[in-house]
């Protein structure tokens, strides 16, 4: 069992999440009542919808996590699952994402960009000053 399949199986048991087809059409996804939360694109890459405000709020912590990639302007972060600790990080961030969707929804009228998988191969590590 891969780290991604183990994480997906664990998250699928959470009462606030339900399995869903990712809007990008690639892989497997989970949604809450507020919308898409997570897309599992491969055995290692997971896109998580944190919301713009949550990414800004936790920018310093996200910067320090080597498993996280952020695309400037995206409401999603990409998590690379290389170790069991990355799965633990994903679980924590899914919890943050669920809370963020309720407490800090993205501004009305802002177009939904979709997950980072749709934004091409140009993933970049977050750098100071972009937020």
XYZ file of C-alpha atoms in Angstrom:
131
model
C 0.000 0.000 0.000
C 1.423 3.403 -0.987
C 1.513 6.382 1.343
C -1.100 8.107 -0.809
C -3.485 5.156 -0.789
C -3.077 4.813 2.970
C -3.791 8.538 3.452
C -6.811 8.415 1.131
C -8.239 5.405 2.980
C -7.785 7.148 6.318
C -9.308 10.436 5.152
C -12.266 8.634 3.550
C -13.355 7.611 7.060
C -13.605 11.223 8.263
C -17.274 12.173 8.694
C -16.863 15.618 7.062
C -15.379 14.189 3.855
C -16.840 12.237 0.977
C -15.196 10.743 -2.074
C -15.585 12.841 -5.200
C -14.243 13.090 -8.715
C -11.611 15.855 -8.834
C -12.657 18.802 -10.980
C -9.334 18.517 -12.794
C -10.291 14.981 -13.787
C -7.067 13.365 -12.569
C -6.844 10.889 -9.708
C -9.164 10.607 -6.729
C -10.632 13.356 -4.605
C -12.394 14.165 -1.375
C -14.866 16.984 -0.791
C -16.637 18.585 2.130
C -19.995 20.318 2.080
C -18.136 23.550 1.243
C -16.336 22.097 -1.781
C -13.268 20.238 -2.915
C -10.570 19.632 -0.325
C -7.994 17.203 -1.650
C -6.940 15.569 -4.914
C -4.675 12.516 -4.946
C -2.934 12.764 -8.312
C -0.335 10.023 -7.965
C 1.285 7.717 -5.443
C 3.184 10.741 -4.129
C 1.512 14.024 -5.099
C -1.545 15.427 -3.336
C -3.148 18.818 -3.952
C -4.930 20.376 -0.971
C -7.318 23.351 -1.093
C -6.308 25.497 1.887
C -7.811 28.829 0.722
C -5.790 31.958 0.079
C -6.255 33.306 3.609
C -5.113 30.061 5.247
C -2.012 29.934 3.046
C -1.190 33.500 4.054
C -1.919 32.808 7.715
C 0.388 29.777 7.848
C 2.971 30.929 5.301
C 5.935 30.676 7.683
C 5.016 27.129 8.690
C 4.386 26.124 5.088
C 7.748 27.587 4.050
C 9.552 25.414 6.583
C 7.942 22.152 5.451
C 10.070 20.598 2.715
C 7.200 18.404 1.516
C 5.016 21.396 0.577
C 5.028 23.270 -2.709
C 3.011 26.412 -3.320
C 2.111 27.958 -6.640
C 1.825 31.742 -6.194
C -1.757 32.851 -6.662
C -3.176 29.369 -6.124
C -5.601 28.457 -3.357
C -4.042 24.963 -3.316
C -0.793 23.545 -1.960
C 0.893 20.400 -3.227
C 2.205 17.896 -0.716
C 4.790 15.304 -1.727
C 4.328 12.094 0.250
C 7.820 10.636 0.652
C 7.631 9.526 4.302
C 5.079 8.636 6.970
C 5.638 12.056 8.523
C 4.373 13.623 5.273
C 1.110 11.688 5.710
C 0.855 13.068 9.247
C 1.412 16.561 7.848
C -1.307 15.967 5.240
C -3.781 14.869 7.935
C -3.077 18.014 9.927
C -3.425 20.244 6.874
C -6.698 18.600 5.805
C -8.059 19.500 9.223
C -6.826 23.074 8.713
C -8.399 23.112 5.234
C -11.777 22.022 6.587
C -11.679 24.789 9.176
C -10.400 27.328 6.652
C -13.231 26.680 4.230
C -15.668 27.569 6.987
C -13.780 30.383 8.733
C -11.883 31.953 5.824
C -13.718 31.213 2.575
C -12.126 32.662 -0.503
C -13.629 35.991 -1.554
C -16.894 35.798 -3.462
C -16.490 36.433 -7.135
C -12.888 35.241 -7.240
C -12.653 32.636 -9.989
C -11.849 29.123 -8.830
C -8.508 28.329 -10.410
C -8.507 24.615 -9.744
C -5.813 22.488 -8.207
C -2.107 22.898 -8.830
C -2.074 19.924 -11.186
C -3.896 22.098 -13.736
C -1.307 24.845 -13.402
C 1.406 22.952 -15.223
C 4.742 21.586 -14.141
C 6.014 24.899 -12.841
C 5.648 24.132 -9.140
C 7.753 26.462 -7.102
C 8.686 26.492 -3.483
C 7.179 29.421 -1.625
C 9.671 32.213 -1.180
C 9.575 35.130 1.239
C 7.757 38.165 -0.086
C 5.294 36.558 -2.505
C 2.419 36.842 -0.074
